[in-house]
mmCIF file with all atom_site columns, C-alpha atoms (C1' of nucleotides) in Angstrom:
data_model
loop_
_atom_site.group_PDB
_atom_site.id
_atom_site.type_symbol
_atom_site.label_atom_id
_atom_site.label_alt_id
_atom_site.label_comp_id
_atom_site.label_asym_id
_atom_site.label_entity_id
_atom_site.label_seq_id
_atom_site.pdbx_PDB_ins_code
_atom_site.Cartn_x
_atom_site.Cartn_y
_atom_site.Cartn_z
_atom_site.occupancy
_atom_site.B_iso_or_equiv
_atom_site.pdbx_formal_charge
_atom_site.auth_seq_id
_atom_site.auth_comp_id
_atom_site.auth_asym_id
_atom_site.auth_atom_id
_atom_site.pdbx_PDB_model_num
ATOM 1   C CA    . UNK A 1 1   ? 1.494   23.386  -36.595 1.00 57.00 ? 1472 UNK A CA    1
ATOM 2   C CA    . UNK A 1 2   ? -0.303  22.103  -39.405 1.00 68.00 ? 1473 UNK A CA    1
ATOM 3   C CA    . UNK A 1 3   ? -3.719  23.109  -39.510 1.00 84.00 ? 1474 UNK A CA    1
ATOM 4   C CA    . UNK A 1 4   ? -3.709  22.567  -43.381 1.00 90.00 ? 1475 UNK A CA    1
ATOM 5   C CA    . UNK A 1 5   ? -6.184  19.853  -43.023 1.00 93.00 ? 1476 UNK A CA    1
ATOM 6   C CA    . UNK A 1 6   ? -8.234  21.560  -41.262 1.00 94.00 ? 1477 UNK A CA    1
ATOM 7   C CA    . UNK A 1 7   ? -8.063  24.353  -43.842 1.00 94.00 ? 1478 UNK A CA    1
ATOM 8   C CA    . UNK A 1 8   ? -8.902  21.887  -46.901 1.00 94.00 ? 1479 UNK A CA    1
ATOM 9   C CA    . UNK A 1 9   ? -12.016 20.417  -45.089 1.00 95.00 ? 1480 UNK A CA    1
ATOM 10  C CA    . UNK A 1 10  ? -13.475 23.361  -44.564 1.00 95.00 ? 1481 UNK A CA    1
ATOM 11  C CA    . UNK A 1 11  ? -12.683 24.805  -48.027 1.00 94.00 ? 1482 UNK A CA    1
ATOM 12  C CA    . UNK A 1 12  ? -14.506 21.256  -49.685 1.00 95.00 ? 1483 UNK A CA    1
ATOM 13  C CA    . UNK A 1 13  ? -17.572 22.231  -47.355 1.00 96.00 ? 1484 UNK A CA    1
ATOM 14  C CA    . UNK A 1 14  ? -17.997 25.585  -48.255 1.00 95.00 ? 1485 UNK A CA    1
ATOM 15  C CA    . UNK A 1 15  ? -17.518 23.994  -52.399 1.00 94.00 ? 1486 UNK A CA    1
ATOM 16  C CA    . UNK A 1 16  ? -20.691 22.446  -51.935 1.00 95.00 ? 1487 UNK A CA    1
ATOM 17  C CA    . UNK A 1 17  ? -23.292 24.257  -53.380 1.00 95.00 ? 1488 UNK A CA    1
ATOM 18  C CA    . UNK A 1 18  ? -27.013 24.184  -52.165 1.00 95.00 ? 1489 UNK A CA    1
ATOM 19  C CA    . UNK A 1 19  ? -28.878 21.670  -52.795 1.00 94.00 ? 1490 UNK A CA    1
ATOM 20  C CA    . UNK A 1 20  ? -26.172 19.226  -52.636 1.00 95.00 ? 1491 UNK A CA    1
ATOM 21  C CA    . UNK A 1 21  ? -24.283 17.200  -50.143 1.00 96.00 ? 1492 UNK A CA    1
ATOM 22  C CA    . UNK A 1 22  ? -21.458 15.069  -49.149 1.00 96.00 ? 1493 UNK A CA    1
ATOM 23  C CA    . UNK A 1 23  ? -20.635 12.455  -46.924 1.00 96.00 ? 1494 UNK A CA    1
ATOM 24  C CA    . UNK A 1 24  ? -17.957 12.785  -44.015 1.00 97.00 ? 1495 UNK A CA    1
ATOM 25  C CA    . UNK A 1 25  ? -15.610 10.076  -45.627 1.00 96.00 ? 1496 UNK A CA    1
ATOM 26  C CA    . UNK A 1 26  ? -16.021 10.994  -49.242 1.00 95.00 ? 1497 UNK A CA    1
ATOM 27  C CA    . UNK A 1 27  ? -14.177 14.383  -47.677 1.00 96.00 ? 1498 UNK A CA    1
ATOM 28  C CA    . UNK A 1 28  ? -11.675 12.554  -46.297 1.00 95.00 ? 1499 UNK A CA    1
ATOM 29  C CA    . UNK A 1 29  ? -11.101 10.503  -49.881 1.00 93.00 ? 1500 UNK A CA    1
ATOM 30  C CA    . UNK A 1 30  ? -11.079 14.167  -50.978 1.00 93.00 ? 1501 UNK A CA    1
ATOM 31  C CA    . UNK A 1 31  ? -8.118  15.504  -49.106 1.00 93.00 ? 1502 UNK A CA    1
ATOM 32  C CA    . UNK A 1 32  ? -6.410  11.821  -48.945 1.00 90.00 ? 1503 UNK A CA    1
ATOM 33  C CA    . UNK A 1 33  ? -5.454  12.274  -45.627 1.00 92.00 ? 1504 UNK A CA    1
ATOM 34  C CA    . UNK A 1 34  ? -6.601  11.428  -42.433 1.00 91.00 ? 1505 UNK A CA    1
ATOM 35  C CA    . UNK A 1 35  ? -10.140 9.638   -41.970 1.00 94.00 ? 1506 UNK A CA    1
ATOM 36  C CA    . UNK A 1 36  ? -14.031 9.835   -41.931 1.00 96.00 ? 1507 UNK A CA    1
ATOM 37  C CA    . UNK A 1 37  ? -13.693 10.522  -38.177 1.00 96.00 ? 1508 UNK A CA    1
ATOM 38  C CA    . UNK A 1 38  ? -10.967 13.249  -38.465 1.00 96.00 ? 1509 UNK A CA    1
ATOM 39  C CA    . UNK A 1 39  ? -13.228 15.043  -40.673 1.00 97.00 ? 1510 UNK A CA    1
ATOM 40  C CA    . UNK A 1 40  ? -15.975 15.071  -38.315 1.00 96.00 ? 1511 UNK A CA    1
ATOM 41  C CA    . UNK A 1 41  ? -13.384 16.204  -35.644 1.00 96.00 ? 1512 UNK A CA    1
ATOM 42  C CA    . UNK A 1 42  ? -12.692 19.363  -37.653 1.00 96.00 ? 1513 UNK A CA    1
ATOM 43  C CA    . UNK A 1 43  ? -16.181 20.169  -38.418 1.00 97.00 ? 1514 UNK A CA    1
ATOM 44  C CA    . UNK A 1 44  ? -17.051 19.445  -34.405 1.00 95.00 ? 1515 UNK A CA    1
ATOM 45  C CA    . UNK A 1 45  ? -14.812 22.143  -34.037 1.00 94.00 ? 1516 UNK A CA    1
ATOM 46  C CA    . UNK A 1 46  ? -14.887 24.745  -37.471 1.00 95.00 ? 1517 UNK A CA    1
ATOM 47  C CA    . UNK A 1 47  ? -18.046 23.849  -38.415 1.00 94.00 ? 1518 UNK A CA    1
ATOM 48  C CA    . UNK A 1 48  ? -19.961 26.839  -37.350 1.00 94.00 ? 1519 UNK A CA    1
ATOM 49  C CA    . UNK A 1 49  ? -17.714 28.928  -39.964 1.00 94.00 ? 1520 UNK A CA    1
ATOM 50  C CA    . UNK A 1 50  ? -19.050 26.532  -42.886 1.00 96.00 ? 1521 UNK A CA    1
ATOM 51  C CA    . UNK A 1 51  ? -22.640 24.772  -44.150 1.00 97.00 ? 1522 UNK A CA    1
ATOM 52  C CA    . UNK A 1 52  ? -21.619 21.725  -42.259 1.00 97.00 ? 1523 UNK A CA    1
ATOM 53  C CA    . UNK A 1 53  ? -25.399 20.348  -42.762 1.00 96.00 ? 1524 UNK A CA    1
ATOM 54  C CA    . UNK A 1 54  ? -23.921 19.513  -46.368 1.00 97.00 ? 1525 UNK A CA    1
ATOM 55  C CA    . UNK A 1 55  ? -22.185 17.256  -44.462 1.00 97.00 ? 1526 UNK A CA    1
ATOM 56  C CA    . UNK A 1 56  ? -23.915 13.535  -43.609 1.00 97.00 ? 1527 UNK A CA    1
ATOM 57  C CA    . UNK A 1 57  ? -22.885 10.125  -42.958 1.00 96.00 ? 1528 UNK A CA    1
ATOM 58  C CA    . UNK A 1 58  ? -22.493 7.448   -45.293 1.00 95.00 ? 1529 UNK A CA    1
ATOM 59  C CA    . UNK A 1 59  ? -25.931 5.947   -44.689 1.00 94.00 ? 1530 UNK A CA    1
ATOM 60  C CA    . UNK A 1 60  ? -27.668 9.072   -45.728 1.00 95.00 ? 1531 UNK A CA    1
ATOM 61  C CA    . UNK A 1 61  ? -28.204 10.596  -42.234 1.00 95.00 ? 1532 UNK A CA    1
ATOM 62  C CA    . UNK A 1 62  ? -27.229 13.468  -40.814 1.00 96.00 ? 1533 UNK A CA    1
ATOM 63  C CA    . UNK A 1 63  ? -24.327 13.245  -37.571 1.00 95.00 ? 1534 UNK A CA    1
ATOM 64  C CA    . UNK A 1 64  ? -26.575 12.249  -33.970 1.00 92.00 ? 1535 UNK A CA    1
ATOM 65  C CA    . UNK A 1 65  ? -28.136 15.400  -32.251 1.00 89.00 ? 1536 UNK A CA    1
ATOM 66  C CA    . UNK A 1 66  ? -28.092 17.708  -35.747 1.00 93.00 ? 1537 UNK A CA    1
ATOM 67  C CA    . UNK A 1 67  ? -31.100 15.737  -37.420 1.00 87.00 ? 1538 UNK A CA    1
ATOM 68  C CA    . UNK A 1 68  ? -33.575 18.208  -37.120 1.00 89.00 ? 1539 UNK A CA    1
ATOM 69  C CA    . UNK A 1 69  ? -31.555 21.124  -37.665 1.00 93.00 ? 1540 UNK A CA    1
ATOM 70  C CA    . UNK A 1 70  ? -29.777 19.739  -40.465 1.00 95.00 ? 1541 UNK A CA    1
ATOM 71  C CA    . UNK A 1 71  ? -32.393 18.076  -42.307 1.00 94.00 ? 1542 UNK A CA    1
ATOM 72  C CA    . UNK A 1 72  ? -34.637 21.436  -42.269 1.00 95.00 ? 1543 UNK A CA    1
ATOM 73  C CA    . UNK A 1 73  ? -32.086 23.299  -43.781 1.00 96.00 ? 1544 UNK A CA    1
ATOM 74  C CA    . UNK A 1 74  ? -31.930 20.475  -46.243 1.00 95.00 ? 1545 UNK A CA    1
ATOM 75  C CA    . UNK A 1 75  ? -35.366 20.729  -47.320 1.00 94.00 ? 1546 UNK A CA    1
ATOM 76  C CA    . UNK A 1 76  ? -34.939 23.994  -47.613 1.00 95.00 ? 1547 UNK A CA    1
ATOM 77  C CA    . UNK A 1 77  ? -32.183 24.073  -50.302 1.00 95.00 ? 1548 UNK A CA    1
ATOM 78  C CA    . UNK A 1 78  ? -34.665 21.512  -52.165 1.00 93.00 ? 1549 UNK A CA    1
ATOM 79  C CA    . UNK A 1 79  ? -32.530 18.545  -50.658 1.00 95.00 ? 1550 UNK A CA    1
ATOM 80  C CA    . UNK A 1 80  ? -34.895 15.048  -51.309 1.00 93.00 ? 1551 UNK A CA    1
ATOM 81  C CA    . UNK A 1 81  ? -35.318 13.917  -48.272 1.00 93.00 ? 1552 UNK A CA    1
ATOM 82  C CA    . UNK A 1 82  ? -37.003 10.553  -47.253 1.00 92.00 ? 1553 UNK A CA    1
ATOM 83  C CA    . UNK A 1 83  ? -38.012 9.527   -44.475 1.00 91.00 ? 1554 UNK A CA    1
ATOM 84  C CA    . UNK A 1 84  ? -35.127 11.482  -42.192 1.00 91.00 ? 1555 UNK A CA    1
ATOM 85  C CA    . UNK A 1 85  ? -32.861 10.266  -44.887 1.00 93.00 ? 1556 UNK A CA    1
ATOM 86  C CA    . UNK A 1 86  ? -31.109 11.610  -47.792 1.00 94.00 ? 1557 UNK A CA    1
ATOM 87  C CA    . UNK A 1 87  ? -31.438 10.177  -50.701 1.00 92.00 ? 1558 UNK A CA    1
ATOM 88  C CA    . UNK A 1 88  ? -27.041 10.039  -51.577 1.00 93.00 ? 1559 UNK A CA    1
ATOM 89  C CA    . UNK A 1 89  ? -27.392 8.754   -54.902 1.00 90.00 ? 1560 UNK A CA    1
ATOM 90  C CA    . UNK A 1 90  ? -29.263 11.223  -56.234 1.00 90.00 ? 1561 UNK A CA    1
ATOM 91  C CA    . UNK A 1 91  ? -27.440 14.456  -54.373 1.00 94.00 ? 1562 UNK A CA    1
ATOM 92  C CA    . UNK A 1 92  ? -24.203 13.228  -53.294 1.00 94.00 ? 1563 UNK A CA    1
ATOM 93  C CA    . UNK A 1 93  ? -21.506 16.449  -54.214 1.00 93.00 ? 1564 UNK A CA    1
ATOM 94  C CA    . UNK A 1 94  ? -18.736 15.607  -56.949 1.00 85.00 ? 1565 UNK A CA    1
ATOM 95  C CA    . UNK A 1 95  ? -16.098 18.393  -56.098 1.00 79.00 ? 1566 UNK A CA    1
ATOM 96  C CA    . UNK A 1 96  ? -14.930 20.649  -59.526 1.00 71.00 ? 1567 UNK A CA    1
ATOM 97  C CA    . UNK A 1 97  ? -11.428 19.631  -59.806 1.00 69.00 ? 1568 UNK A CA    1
ATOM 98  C CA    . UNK A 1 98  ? -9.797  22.739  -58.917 1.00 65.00 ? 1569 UNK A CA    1
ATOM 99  C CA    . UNK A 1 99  ? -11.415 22.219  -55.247 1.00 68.00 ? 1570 UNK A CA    1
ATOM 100 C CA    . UNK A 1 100 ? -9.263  19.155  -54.691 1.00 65.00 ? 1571 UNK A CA    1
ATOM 101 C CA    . UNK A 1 101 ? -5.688  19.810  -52.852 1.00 63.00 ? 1572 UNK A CA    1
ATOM 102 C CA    . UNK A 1 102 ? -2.745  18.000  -54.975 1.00 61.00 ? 1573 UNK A CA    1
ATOM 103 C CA    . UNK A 1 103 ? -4.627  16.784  -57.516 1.00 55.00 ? 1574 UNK A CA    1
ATOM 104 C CA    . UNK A 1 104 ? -3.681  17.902  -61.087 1.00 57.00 ? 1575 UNK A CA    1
ATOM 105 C CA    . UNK A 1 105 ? -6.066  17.988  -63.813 1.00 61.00 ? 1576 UNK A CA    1
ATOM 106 C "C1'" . DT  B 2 1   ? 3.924   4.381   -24.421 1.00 66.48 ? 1234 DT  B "C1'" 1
ATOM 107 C "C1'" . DC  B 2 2   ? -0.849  2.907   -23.497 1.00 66.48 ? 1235 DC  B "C1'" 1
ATOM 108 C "C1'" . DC  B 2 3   ? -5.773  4.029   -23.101 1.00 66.48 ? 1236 DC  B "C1'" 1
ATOM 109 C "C1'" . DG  B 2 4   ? -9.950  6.457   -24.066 1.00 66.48 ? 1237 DG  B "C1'" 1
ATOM 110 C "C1'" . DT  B 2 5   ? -12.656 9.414   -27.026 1.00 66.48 ? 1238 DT  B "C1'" 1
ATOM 111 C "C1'" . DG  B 2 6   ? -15.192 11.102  -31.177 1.00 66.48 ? 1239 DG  B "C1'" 1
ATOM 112 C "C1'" . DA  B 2 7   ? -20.303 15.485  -36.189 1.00 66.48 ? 1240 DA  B "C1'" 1
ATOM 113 C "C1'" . DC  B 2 8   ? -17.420 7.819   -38.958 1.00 66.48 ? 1241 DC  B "C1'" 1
ATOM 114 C "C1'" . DT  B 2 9   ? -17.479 3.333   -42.125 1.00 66.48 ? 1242 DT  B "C1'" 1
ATOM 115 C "C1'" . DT  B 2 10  ? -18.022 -1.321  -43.227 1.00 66.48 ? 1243 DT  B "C1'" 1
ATOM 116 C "C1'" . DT  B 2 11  ? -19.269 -6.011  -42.451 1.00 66.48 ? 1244 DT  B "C1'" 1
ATOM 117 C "C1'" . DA  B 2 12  ? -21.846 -9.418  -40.121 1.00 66.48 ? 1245 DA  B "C1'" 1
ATOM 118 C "C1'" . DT  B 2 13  ? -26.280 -10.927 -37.658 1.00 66.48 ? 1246 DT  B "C1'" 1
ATOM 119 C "C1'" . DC  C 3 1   ? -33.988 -3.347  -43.957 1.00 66.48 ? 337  DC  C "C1'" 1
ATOM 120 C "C1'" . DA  C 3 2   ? -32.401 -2.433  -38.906 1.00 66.48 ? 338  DA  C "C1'" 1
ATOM 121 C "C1'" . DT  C 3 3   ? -29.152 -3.303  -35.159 1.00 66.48 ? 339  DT  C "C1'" 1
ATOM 122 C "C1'" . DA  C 3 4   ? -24.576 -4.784  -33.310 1.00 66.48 ? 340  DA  C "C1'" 1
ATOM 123 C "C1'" . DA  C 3 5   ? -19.679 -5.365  -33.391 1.00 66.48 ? 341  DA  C "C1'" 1
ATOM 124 C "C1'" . DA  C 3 6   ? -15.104 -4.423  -35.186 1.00 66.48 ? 342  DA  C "C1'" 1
ATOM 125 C "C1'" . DG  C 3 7   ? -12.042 -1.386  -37.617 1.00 66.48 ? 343  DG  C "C1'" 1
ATOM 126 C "C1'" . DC  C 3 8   ? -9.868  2.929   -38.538 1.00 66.48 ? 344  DC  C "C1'" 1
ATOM 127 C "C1'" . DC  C 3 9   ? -7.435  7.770   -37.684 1.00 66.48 ? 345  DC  C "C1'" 1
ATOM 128 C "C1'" . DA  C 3 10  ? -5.699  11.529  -35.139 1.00 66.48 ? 346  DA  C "C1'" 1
ATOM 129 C "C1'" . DC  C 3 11  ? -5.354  13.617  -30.466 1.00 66.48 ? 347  DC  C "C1'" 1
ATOM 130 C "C1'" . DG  C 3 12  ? -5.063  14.365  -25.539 1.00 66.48 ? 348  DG  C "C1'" 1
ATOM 131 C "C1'" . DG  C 3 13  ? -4.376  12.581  -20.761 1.00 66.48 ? 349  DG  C "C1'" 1
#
DNA sequence: TCCGTGACTTTAT
DNA sequence: CATAAAGCCACGG
């Protein structure tokens, strides 16, 4: 089977360092495959194993039903955090190139 | 093969 | 700026 995409999703999560974070479909624009959703999917499932509170929506927000546990840890890694949202602009996770799958530099 | 589901995104009101 | 609807992607029944 190919759980390859589950293997780069979880490797860009664990690349983002504290302090830092990423959206769900900026992953998926990482790995070029699949989709915002499918990236959630994975983490639903693997996300224990990785910081998945790194991981937010688009709007700034962390997934429904992990906002308080999420945005703690946030705050704790120094994450600017505004009003239950985070700030994207200013924190939003560039990957180092050698993180990305295929991609040569 | 079709339908429903989900840690989502974007566009329109 | 907040809420609602439609779109999108892979998977399982």
């Amino acid at each position: 089977m190919d759980d390859t995409y589950t293997e780069e999703v979880l490797r860009l999560v664990e690349a983002v360092p504290p302090g830092a974070v990423t959206t769900y479909g900026d992953l998926a624009e990482m790995v070029g495959r699949g989709g915002p959703r499918q990236v959630g999917a994975v983490l639903a499932r693997h996300g224990a194993a990785v910081p998945w509170w790194r991981v937010i929506r688009a709007d700034g927000r962390p997934a429904d039903g992990l906002g308080e546990r999420a945005l703690s840890r946030l705050a704790e890694e120094g994450v600017p955090v505004h009003d239950g949202r985070v700030r994207l602009a200013s924190v939003r996770w560039r990957p180092a190139p050698e993180s990305l799958p295929g991609r040569p530099v």
